[in-house]
Amino acid sequence: MLWCVSRFQLLSDAQWALIEDLLPVRTGKRGRPFSDARAMVEGIIYRYRCGIAWRDVPEVFGPWQTIWTWHRRMAGDGTWDIVLQRLLTEADAAGLVDWAVSVDSTIARAHQHATNITRPTGGWVELHGSAQRAA
């Protein structure tokens, strides 16, 4: 079987089948045409994978404003949390997740003058004050 993937098709059919039922669907209401959920999710994945601005998402996924709106809505209503939970559950059941945790106790110390906090450290202000106390 010849298996070709476009550089813009990011999810396999098996991966899409895992999350498809968690995403928004057509409601049958009149109004703007419903965007293809798979194209929207793949546009979001592409944006994060490449580290680009929303406006730079290729047009093949649809208008960047629509992709951004989908992402914002799904983040706001908890859809992404549910998708992550499902993917973690499936990966854990398949033995693909190693739950070993590594904690690093490295401490980075900085010199007291490395901060950007202004505080009296001497100088002419304190000298004027000490002159009055000395008198």
Short mmCIF file of N, CA, C and O in Angstrom, two decimals:
data_model
loop_
_atom_site.label_atom_id
_atom_site.label_comp_id
_atom_site.label_asym_id
_atom_site.label_seq_id
_atom_site.Cartn_x
_atom_site.Cartn_y
_atom_site.Cartn_z
N MET A 1 0.84 -1.18 0.00
CA MET A 1 0.00 0.00 0.00
C MET A 1 0.88 1.23 0.00
O MET A 1 1.79 1.37 0.81
N LEU A 2 0.63 2.14 -0.92
CA LEU A 2 1.37 3.39 -0.99
C LEU A 2 0.73 4.39 -0.03
O LEU A 2 -0.47 4.64 -0.09
N TRP A 3 1.54 4.92 0.84
CA TRP A 3 1.01 5.83 1.85
C TRP A 3 1.69 7.17 1.68
O TRP A 3 2.89 7.31 1.91
N CYS A 4 0.97 8.16 1.22
CA CYS A 4 1.51 9.50 1.03
C CYS A 4 0.85 10.45 2.00
O CYS A 4 -0.35 10.37 2.24
N VAL A 5 1.65 11.31 2.56
CA VAL A 5 1.13 12.32 3.46
C VAL A 5 1.59 13.67 2.96
O VAL A 5 2.77 13.87 2.67
N SER A 6 0.68 14.57 2.83
CA SER A 6 1.02 15.92 2.47
C SER A 6 1.78 16.54 3.63
O SER A 6 1.62 16.14 4.78
N ARG A 7 2.59 17.53 3.35
CA ARG A 7 3.31 18.16 4.46
C ARG A 7 2.35 18.93 5.36
O ARG A 7 2.68 19.31 6.46
N PHE A 8 1.13 19.15 4.87
CA PHE A 8 0.14 19.86 5.66
C PHE A 8 -0.85 18.92 6.34
O PHE A 8 -1.67 19.36 7.12
N GLN A 9 -0.81 17.63 6.03
CA GLN A 9 -1.66 16.68 6.74
C GLN A 9 -0.84 16.14 7.91
O GLN A 9 0.10 15.39 7.73
N LEU A 10 -1.20 16.55 9.10
CA LEU A 10 -0.37 16.28 10.27
C LEU A 10 -0.85 15.10 11.08
O LEU A 10 -0.07 14.48 11.79
N LEU A 11 -2.13 14.79 11.00
CA LEU A 11 -2.69 13.69 11.78
C LEU A 11 -3.01 12.51 10.87
O LEU A 11 -3.58 12.68 9.80
N SER A 12 -2.66 11.33 11.33
CA SER A 12 -3.07 10.13 10.59
C SER A 12 -4.56 9.90 10.85
O SER A 12 -5.14 10.49 11.77
N ASP A 13 -5.17 9.04 10.07
CA ASP A 13 -6.59 8.75 10.27
C ASP A 13 -6.83 8.12 11.64
O ASP A 13 -7.86 8.37 12.28
N ALA A 14 -5.90 7.30 12.11
CA ALA A 14 -6.05 6.67 13.43
C ALA A 14 -5.96 7.72 14.54
O ALA A 14 -6.73 7.68 15.51
N GLN A 15 -5.05 8.68 14.39
CA GLN A 15 -4.94 9.75 15.38
C GLN A 15 -6.20 10.62 15.39
O GLN A 15 -6.70 10.99 16.45
N TRP A 16 -6.69 10.92 14.19
CA TRP A 16 -7.90 11.74 14.09
C TRP A 16 -9.10 11.03 14.72
O TRP A 16 -9.92 11.64 15.38
N ALA A 17 -9.18 9.72 14.52
CA ALA A 17 -10.31 8.95 15.06
C ALA A 17 -10.34 9.01 16.59
O ALA A 17 -11.41 8.93 17.19
N LEU A 18 -9.18 9.17 17.23
CA LEU A 18 -9.13 9.26 18.70
C LEU A 18 -9.80 10.51 19.24
O LEU A 18 -10.38 10.49 20.32
N ILE A 19 -9.72 11.62 18.50
CA ILE A 19 -10.21 12.88 19.05
C ILE A 19 -11.40 13.47 18.31
O ILE A 19 -11.99 14.44 18.76
N GLU A 20 -11.79 12.88 17.21
CA GLU A 20 -12.82 13.47 16.36
C GLU A 20 -14.13 13.72 17.10
O GLU A 20 -14.75 14.78 16.95
N ASP A 21 -14.55 12.79 17.95
CA ASP A 21 -15.83 12.94 18.63
C ASP A 21 -15.80 13.98 19.75
O ASP A 21 -16.85 14.34 20.28
N LEU A 22 -14.63 14.50 20.10
CA LEU A 22 -14.51 15.49 21.17
C LEU A 22 -14.62 16.92 20.64
O LEU A 22 -14.74 17.86 21.42
N LEU A 23 -14.58 17.08 19.33
CA LEU A 23 -14.51 18.40 18.73
C LEU A 23 -15.89 18.90 18.31
O LEU A 23 -16.83 18.12 18.18
N PRO A 24 -16.01 20.22 18.11
CA PRO A 24 -17.30 20.78 17.69
C PRO A 24 -17.78 20.18 16.38
O PRO A 24 -16.98 19.80 15.52
N VAL A 25 -19.09 20.07 16.23
CA VAL A 25 -19.70 19.53 15.01
C VAL A 25 -20.74 20.51 14.48
O VAL A 25 -21.16 21.42 15.19
N ARG A 26 -21.16 20.29 13.27
CA ARG A 26 -22.21 21.13 12.68
C ARG A 26 -23.49 21.00 13.50
O ARG A 26 -23.88 19.92 13.88
N THR A 27 -24.12 22.12 13.73
CA THR A 27 -25.36 22.11 14.51
C THR A 27 -26.59 22.19 13.62
O THR A 27 -27.70 21.99 14.09
N GLY A 28 -26.40 22.51 12.35
CA GLY A 28 -27.54 22.64 11.45
C GLY A 28 -28.14 24.02 11.46
O GLY A 28 -29.08 24.30 10.75
N LYS A 29 -27.60 24.91 12.31
CA LYS A 29 -28.11 26.28 12.35
C LYS A 29 -27.64 27.03 11.11
O LYS A 29 -26.62 26.73 10.52
N ARG A 30 -28.41 28.04 10.77
CA ARG A 30 -28.06 28.87 9.64
C ARG A 30 -26.99 29.85 10.08
O ARG A 30 -26.85 30.17 11.24
N GLY A 31 -26.23 30.33 9.12
CA GLY A 31 -25.18 31.31 9.42
C GLY A 31 -23.95 31.01 8.60
O GLY A 31 -24.03 30.45 7.51
N ARG A 32 -22.82 31.35 9.16
CA ARG A 32 -21.57 31.12 8.44
C ARG A 32 -21.36 29.64 8.22
O ARG A 32 -21.73 28.81 9.05
N PRO A 33 -20.69 29.29 7.13
CA PRO A 33 -20.42 27.87 6.89
C PRO A 33 -19.49 27.32 7.97
O PRO A 33 -18.59 27.99 8.42
N PHE A 34 -19.75 26.09 8.38
CA PHE A 34 -18.96 25.43 9.41
C PHE A 34 -17.61 25.05 8.83
O PHE A 34 -17.51 24.47 7.76
N SER A 35 -16.55 25.40 9.55
CA SER A 35 -15.20 25.06 9.10
C SER A 35 -14.92 23.59 9.36
O SER A 35 -15.43 23.01 10.30
N ASP A 36 -14.10 23.00 8.53
CA ASP A 36 -13.70 21.60 8.69
C ASP A 36 -12.89 21.47 9.97
O ASP A 36 -11.84 22.08 10.12
N ALA A 37 -13.38 20.66 10.90
CA ALA A 37 -12.73 20.52 12.20
C ALA A 37 -11.32 19.97 12.06
O ALA A 37 -10.39 20.42 12.76
N ARG A 38 -11.11 19.04 11.17
CA ARG A 38 -9.77 18.46 11.02
C ARG A 38 -8.78 19.49 10.51
O ARG A 38 -7.65 19.58 10.99
N ALA A 39 -9.21 20.31 9.55
CA ALA A 39 -8.33 21.35 9.03
C ALA A 39 -8.00 22.36 10.13
O ALA A 39 -6.85 22.83 10.23
N MET A 40 -8.97 22.69 10.97
CA MET A 40 -8.72 23.63 12.06
C MET A 40 -7.72 23.08 13.06
O MET A 40 -6.78 23.75 13.46
N VAL A 41 -7.91 21.82 13.47
CA VAL A 41 -7.00 21.20 14.44
C VAL A 41 -5.60 21.06 13.85
O VAL A 41 -4.60 21.35 14.52
N GLU A 42 -5.51 20.67 12.60
CA GLU A 42 -4.20 20.55 11.97
C GLU A 42 -3.54 21.91 11.80
O GLU A 42 -2.32 22.02 11.91
N GLY A 43 -4.32 22.95 11.56
CA GLY A 43 -3.77 24.30 11.51
C GLY A 43 -3.20 24.73 12.85
O GLY A 43 -2.14 25.36 12.93
N ILE A 44 -3.90 24.38 13.92
CA ILE A 44 -3.43 24.70 15.27
C ILE A 44 -2.14 23.93 15.57
O ILE A 44 -1.17 24.49 16.08
N ILE A 45 -2.11 22.65 15.22
CA ILE A 45 -0.92 21.84 15.43
C ILE A 45 0.25 22.41 14.62
O ILE A 45 1.37 22.54 15.13
N TYR A 46 -0.01 22.76 13.37
CA TYR A 46 1.04 23.31 12.51
C TYR A 46 1.61 24.59 13.11
O TYR A 46 2.82 24.79 13.15
N ARG A 47 0.75 25.44 13.61
CA ARG A 47 1.19 26.71 14.19
C ARG A 47 2.12 26.47 15.37
O ARG A 47 3.17 27.07 15.50
N TYR A 48 1.74 25.56 16.27
CA TYR A 48 2.58 25.30 17.44
C TYR A 48 3.85 24.53 17.07
O TYR A 48 4.90 24.75 17.65
N ARG A 49 3.75 23.62 16.13
CA ARG A 49 4.92 22.83 15.73
C ARG A 49 5.98 23.72 15.10
O ARG A 49 7.18 23.55 15.34
N CYS A 50 5.56 24.70 14.30
CA CYS A 50 6.51 25.57 13.61
C CYS A 50 6.89 26.80 14.43
O CYS A 50 7.87 27.47 14.12
N GLY A 51 6.12 27.11 15.46
CA GLY A 51 6.42 28.28 16.28
C GLY A 51 6.21 29.59 15.54
O GLY A 51 6.96 30.54 15.72
N ILE A 52 5.17 29.65 14.73
CA ILE A 52 4.90 30.83 13.92
C ILE A 52 3.73 31.61 14.51
O ILE A 52 2.99 31.12 15.35
N ALA A 53 3.58 32.83 14.04
CA ALA A 53 2.45 33.65 14.43
C ALA A 53 1.18 33.11 13.77
O ALA A 53 1.24 32.45 12.73
N TRP A 54 0.03 33.41 14.38
CA TRP A 54 -1.24 32.92 13.82
C TRP A 54 -1.42 33.38 12.38
O TRP A 54 -1.88 32.63 11.53
N ARG A 55 -1.05 34.61 12.09
CA ARG A 55 -1.26 35.15 10.74
C ARG A 55 -0.39 34.47 9.69
O ARG A 55 -0.61 34.65 8.50
N ASP A 56 0.61 33.70 10.13
CA ASP A 56 1.50 33.02 9.19
C ASP A 56 1.11 31.57 8.93
O ASP A 56 1.82 30.86 8.22
N VAL A 57 -0.02 31.12 9.49
CA VAL A 57 -0.48 29.75 9.23
C VAL A 57 -0.86 29.66 7.76
O VAL A 57 -1.56 30.53 7.23
N PRO A 58 -0.38 28.63 7.04
CA PRO A 58 -0.67 28.52 5.61
C PRO A 58 -2.18 28.50 5.31
O PRO A 58 -2.97 27.95 6.08
N GLU A 59 -2.53 29.09 4.22
CA GLU A 59 -3.94 29.22 3.82
C GLU A 59 -4.61 27.88 3.58
O GLU A 59 -5.83 27.79 3.60
N VAL A 60 -3.83 26.81 3.38
CA VAL A 60 -4.40 25.49 3.13
C VAL A 60 -5.26 25.02 4.31
O VAL A 60 -6.17 24.23 4.14
N PHE A 61 -5.00 25.54 5.51
CA PHE A 61 -5.78 25.16 6.69
C PHE A 61 -7.04 26.01 6.83
O PHE A 61 -7.92 25.68 7.60
N GLY A 62 -7.11 27.12 6.13
CA GLY A 62 -8.23 28.03 6.24
C GLY A 62 -7.75 29.37 6.74
O GLY A 62 -6.55 29.58 6.97
N PRO A 63 -8.66 30.31 6.92
CA PRO A 63 -8.27 31.64 7.40
C PRO A 63 -7.66 31.56 8.81
O PRO A 63 -8.20 30.87 9.67
N TRP A 64 -6.58 32.27 9.03
CA TRP A 64 -5.91 32.18 10.33
C TRP A 64 -6.81 32.69 11.45
O TRP A 64 -6.74 32.19 12.57
N GLN A 65 -7.69 33.63 11.15
CA GLN A 65 -8.59 34.15 12.18
C GLN A 65 -9.53 33.05 12.67
O GLN A 65 -9.84 32.95 13.86
N THR A 66 -9.99 32.21 11.75
CA THR A 66 -10.89 31.12 12.11
C THR A 66 -10.15 30.07 12.94
O THR A 66 -10.68 29.57 13.94
N ILE A 67 -8.92 29.78 12.55
CA ILE A 67 -8.12 28.81 13.31
C ILE A 67 -7.88 29.33 14.72
O ILE A 67 -8.02 28.59 15.70
N TRP A 68 -7.53 30.60 14.84
CA TRP A 68 -7.30 31.20 16.16
C TRP A 68 -8.58 31.16 17.01
O TRP A 68 -8.53 30.83 18.19
N THR A 69 -9.71 31.47 16.38
CA THR A 69 -10.98 31.46 17.11
C THR A 69 -11.30 30.06 17.62
O THR A 69 -11.73 29.89 18.76
N TRP A 70 -11.10 29.05 16.78
CA TRP A 70 -11.33 27.67 17.21
C TRP A 70 -10.45 27.34 18.41
O TRP A 70 -10.90 26.76 19.40
N HIS A 71 -9.17 27.69 18.31
CA HIS A 71 -8.24 27.39 19.41
C HIS A 71 -8.67 28.10 20.69
O HIS A 71 -8.68 27.49 21.76
N ARG A 72 -9.01 29.37 20.60
CA ARG A 72 -9.41 30.14 21.78
C ARG A 72 -10.67 29.55 22.42
O ARG A 72 -10.75 29.40 23.63
N ARG A 73 -11.66 29.21 21.62
CA ARG A 73 -12.89 28.64 22.14
C ARG A 73 -12.66 27.27 22.79
O ARG A 73 -13.19 26.98 23.87
N MET A 74 -11.85 26.43 22.14
CA MET A 74 -11.61 25.09 22.68
C MET A 74 -10.74 25.15 23.93
O MET A 74 -10.87 24.31 24.82
N ALA A 75 -9.88 26.15 24.03
CA ALA A 75 -9.10 26.33 25.25
C ALA A 75 -10.00 26.84 26.37
O ALA A 75 -9.88 26.42 27.52
N GLY A 76 -10.93 27.71 26.02
CA GLY A 76 -11.82 28.29 27.03
C GLY A 76 -12.84 27.32 27.59
O GLY A 76 -13.17 27.36 28.77
N ASP A 77 -13.35 26.42 26.75
CA ASP A 77 -14.40 25.51 27.23
C ASP A 77 -13.85 24.17 27.73
O ASP A 77 -14.61 23.28 28.08
N GLY A 78 -12.53 24.01 27.74
CA GLY A 78 -11.93 22.80 28.29
C GLY A 78 -11.78 21.64 27.32
O GLY A 78 -11.40 20.55 27.72
N THR A 79 -12.04 21.88 26.04
CA THR A 79 -11.94 20.81 25.05
C THR A 79 -10.52 20.28 24.96
O THR A 79 -10.31 19.06 24.90
N TRP A 80 -9.53 21.17 24.98
CA TRP A 80 -8.14 20.72 24.89
C TRP A 80 -7.75 19.86 26.08
O TRP A 80 -6.97 18.91 25.95
N ASP A 81 -8.27 20.17 27.25
CA ASP A 81 -7.98 19.35 28.43
C ASP A 81 -8.53 17.93 28.25
O ASP A 81 -7.88 16.95 28.61
N ILE A 82 -9.73 17.84 27.69
CA ILE A 82 -10.35 16.53 27.46
C ILE A 82 -9.57 15.75 26.39
O ILE A 82 -9.35 14.55 26.53
N VAL A 83 -9.14 16.45 25.33
CA VAL A 83 -8.34 15.81 24.27
C VAL A 83 -7.04 15.28 24.86
O VAL A 83 -6.65 14.14 24.60
N LEU A 84 -6.36 16.09 25.66
CA LEU A 84 -5.11 15.65 26.28
C LEU A 84 -5.34 14.43 27.17
O LEU A 84 -4.56 13.47 27.13
N GLN A 85 -6.40 14.44 27.95
CA GLN A 85 -6.69 13.31 28.83
C GLN A 85 -6.93 12.03 28.02
O GLN A 85 -6.43 10.97 28.37
N ARG A 86 -7.67 12.14 26.93
CA ARG A 86 -7.93 10.97 26.10
C ARG A 86 -6.64 10.45 25.48
O ARG A 86 -6.38 9.25 25.47
N LEU A 87 -5.80 11.35 24.95
CA LEU A 87 -4.55 10.93 24.32
C LEU A 87 -3.59 10.30 25.33
O LEU A 87 -2.94 9.30 25.04
N LEU A 88 -3.53 10.87 26.54
CA LEU A 88 -2.69 10.28 27.59
C LEU A 88 -3.19 8.90 28.00
O LEU A 88 -2.40 7.98 28.21
N THR A 89 -4.49 8.75 28.11
CA THR A 89 -5.07 7.47 28.48
C THR A 89 -4.75 6.41 27.43
O THR A 89 -4.35 5.29 27.77
N GLU A 90 -4.93 6.75 26.16
CA GLU A 90 -4.63 5.81 25.07
C GLU A 90 -3.15 5.46 25.02
O GLU A 90 -2.78 4.30 24.84
N ALA A 91 -2.30 6.47 25.17
CA ALA A 91 -0.85 6.22 25.12
C ALA A 91 -0.39 5.39 26.31
O ALA A 91 0.46 4.50 26.17
N ASP A 92 -0.97 5.64 27.47
CA ASP A 92 -0.61 4.87 28.66
C ASP A 92 -1.06 3.41 28.52
O ASP A 92 -0.33 2.48 28.88
N ALA A 93 -2.25 3.21 27.97
CA ALA A 93 -2.75 1.85 27.76
C ALA A 93 -1.88 1.08 26.76
O ALA A 93 -1.71 -0.13 26.87
N ALA A 94 -1.31 1.81 25.80
CA ALA A 94 -0.44 1.17 24.81
C ALA A 94 1.00 1.03 25.31
O ALA A 94 1.85 0.50 24.60
N GLY A 95 1.27 1.52 26.51
CA GLY A 95 2.61 1.42 27.08
C GLY A 95 3.60 2.42 26.50
O GLY A 95 4.81 2.19 26.54
N LEU A 96 3.10 3.51 25.97
CA LEU A 96 3.97 4.50 25.35
C LEU A 96 4.39 5.62 26.30
O LEU A 96 5.20 6.46 25.92
N VAL A 97 3.84 5.62 27.51
CA VAL A 97 4.14 6.69 28.46
C VAL A 97 4.99 6.13 29.59
O VAL A 97 4.64 5.13 30.20
N ASP A 98 6.11 6.79 29.85
CA ASP A 98 6.97 6.44 30.98
C ASP A 98 6.72 7.49 32.05
O ASP A 98 7.02 8.67 31.86
N TRP A 99 6.15 7.09 33.16
CA TRP A 99 5.74 8.03 34.19
C TRP A 99 6.87 8.36 35.18
O TRP A 99 6.62 8.90 36.23
N ALA A 100 8.12 8.05 34.83
CA ALA A 100 9.25 8.41 35.69
C ALA A 100 9.37 9.94 35.70
O ALA A 100 9.28 10.59 34.67
N VAL A 101 9.60 10.49 36.86
CA VAL A 101 9.70 11.94 37.01
C VAL A 101 11.10 12.28 37.49
O VAL A 101 11.62 11.64 38.39
N SER A 102 11.67 13.29 36.90
CA SER A 102 12.99 13.75 37.31
C SER A 102 12.85 15.17 37.84
O SER A 102 12.30 16.04 37.18
N VAL A 103 13.35 15.37 39.05
CA VAL A 103 13.29 16.69 39.66
C VAL A 103 14.71 17.21 39.78
O VAL A 103 15.58 16.55 40.33
N ASP A 104 14.95 18.39 39.27
CA ASP A 104 16.26 19.00 39.32
C ASP A 104 16.26 20.04 40.44
O ASP A 104 15.37 20.88 40.51
N SER A 105 17.24 19.98 41.30
CA SER A 105 17.29 20.92 42.41
C SER A 105 18.37 21.97 42.20
O SER A 105 18.97 22.46 43.16
N THR A 106 18.64 22.31 40.98
CA THR A 106 19.64 23.33 40.69
C THR A 106 19.19 24.68 41.21
O THR A 106 18.03 25.05 41.07
N ILE A 107 20.12 25.40 41.80
CA ILE A 107 19.83 26.74 42.30
C ILE A 107 20.67 27.72 41.51
O ILE A 107 21.88 27.54 41.38
N ALA A 108 20.04 28.73 41.01
CA ALA A 108 20.77 29.78 40.30
C ALA A 108 20.80 31.01 41.21
O ALA A 108 19.76 31.56 41.55
N ARG A 109 21.98 31.37 41.60
CA ARG A 109 22.13 32.54 42.47
C ARG A 109 22.55 33.74 41.62
O ARG A 109 23.30 33.61 40.68
N ALA A 110 22.08 34.89 42.04
CA ALA A 110 22.44 36.12 41.34
C ALA A 110 23.01 37.10 42.36
O ALA A 110 22.66 37.07 43.55
N HIS A 111 23.88 37.96 41.89
CA HIS A 111 24.45 38.98 42.77
C HIS A 111 23.35 39.95 43.16
O HIS A 111 22.39 40.15 42.42
N GLN A 112 23.48 40.58 44.31
CA GLN A 112 22.44 41.48 44.79
C GLN A 112 22.20 42.64 43.83
O GLN A 112 21.11 43.20 43.78
N HIS A 113 23.19 43.01 43.05
CA HIS A 113 23.03 44.11 42.11
C HIS A 113 22.47 43.65 40.77
O HIS A 113 22.32 44.45 39.85
N ALA A 114 22.15 42.37 40.63
CA ALA A 114 21.61 41.85 39.38
C ALA A 114 20.12 42.12 39.23
O ALA A 114 19.56 41.91 38.18
N THR A 115 19.47 42.59 40.29
CA THR A 115 18.04 42.87 40.21
C THR A 115 17.80 44.25 39.63
O THR A 115 18.72 45.07 39.54
N ASN A 116 16.57 44.52 39.29
CA ASN A 116 16.23 45.84 38.77
C ASN A 116 15.46 46.66 39.80
O ASN A 116 14.79 47.62 39.48
N ILE A 117 15.56 46.27 41.06
CA ILE A 117 14.87 46.99 42.13
C ILE A 117 15.74 48.17 42.56
O ILE A 117 16.92 48.00 42.82
N THR A 118 15.14 49.34 42.63
CA THR A 118 15.90 50.50 43.11
C THR A 118 15.77 50.57 44.62
O THR A 118 14.69 50.44 45.18
N ARG A 119 16.87 50.79 45.27
CA ARG A 119 16.87 50.95 46.72
C ARG A 119 18.06 51.82 47.08
O ARG A 119 19.05 51.86 46.35
N PRO A 120 17.97 52.50 48.19
CA PRO A 120 19.09 53.37 48.57
C PRO A 120 20.32 52.54 48.91
O PRO A 120 20.27 51.62 49.73
N THR A 121 21.39 52.82 48.22
CA THR A 121 22.64 52.08 48.44
C THR A 121 23.77 53.02 48.81
O THR A 121 24.92 52.65 48.74
N GLY A 122 23.43 54.21 49.16
CA GLY A 122 24.47 55.21 49.42
C GLY A 122 24.33 56.30 48.40
O GLY A 122 23.27 56.49 47.81
N GLY A 123 25.34 57.05 48.19
CA GLY A 123 25.28 58.10 47.18
C GLY A 123 24.91 59.43 47.81
O GLY A 123 24.83 59.58 49.03
N TRP A 124 24.63 60.38 46.98
CA TRP A 124 24.46 61.75 47.45
C TRP A 124 23.21 61.93 48.30
O TRP A 124 23.19 62.79 49.18
N VAL A 125 22.14 61.15 48.11
CA VAL A 125 20.93 61.32 48.91
C VAL A 125 21.23 61.00 50.37
O VAL A 125 20.87 61.75 51.27
N GLU A 126 21.92 59.91 50.62
CA GLU A 126 22.24 59.55 52.00
C GLU A 126 23.27 60.49 52.58
O GLU A 126 23.25 60.77 53.78
N LEU A 127 24.15 60.99 51.76
CA LEU A 127 25.16 61.92 52.28
C LEU A 127 24.51 63.20 52.77
O LEU A 127 24.89 63.74 53.80
N HIS A 128 23.49 63.68 52.07
CA HIS A 128 22.78 64.88 52.51
C HIS A 128 22.06 64.62 53.82
O HIS A 128 22.03 65.46 54.72
N GLY A 129 21.47 63.44 53.93
CA GLY A 129 20.78 63.10 55.17
C GLY A 129 21.74 62.95 56.32
O GLY A 129 21.45 63.36 57.45
N SER A 130 22.89 62.38 56.10
CA SER A 130 23.84 62.20 57.18
C SER A 130 24.46 63.53 57.60
O SER A 130 24.87 63.69 58.74
N ALA A 131 24.53 64.48 56.67
CA ALA A 131 25.07 65.79 57.03
C ALA A 131 24.16 66.48 58.02
O ALA A 131 24.62 67.15 58.96
N GLN A 132 22.86 66.35 57.87
CA GLN A 132 21.91 66.96 58.82
C GLN A 132 21.98 66.27 60.17
O GLN A 132 21.86 66.90 61.20
N ARG A 133 22.18 64.97 60.16
CA ARG A 133 22.27 64.26 61.44
C ARG A 133 23.56 64.61 62.16
O ARG A 133 23.60 64.65 63.38
N ALA A 134 24.60 64.88 61.41
CA ALA A 134 25.88 65.19 62.03
C ALA A 134 25.89 66.58 62.65
O ALA A 134 26.67 66.84 63.56
N ALA A 135 25.04 67.47 62.19
CA ALA A 135 25.05 68.84 62.70
C ALA A 135 24.42 68.99 64.04
O ALA A 135 23.76 68.26 64.64
#
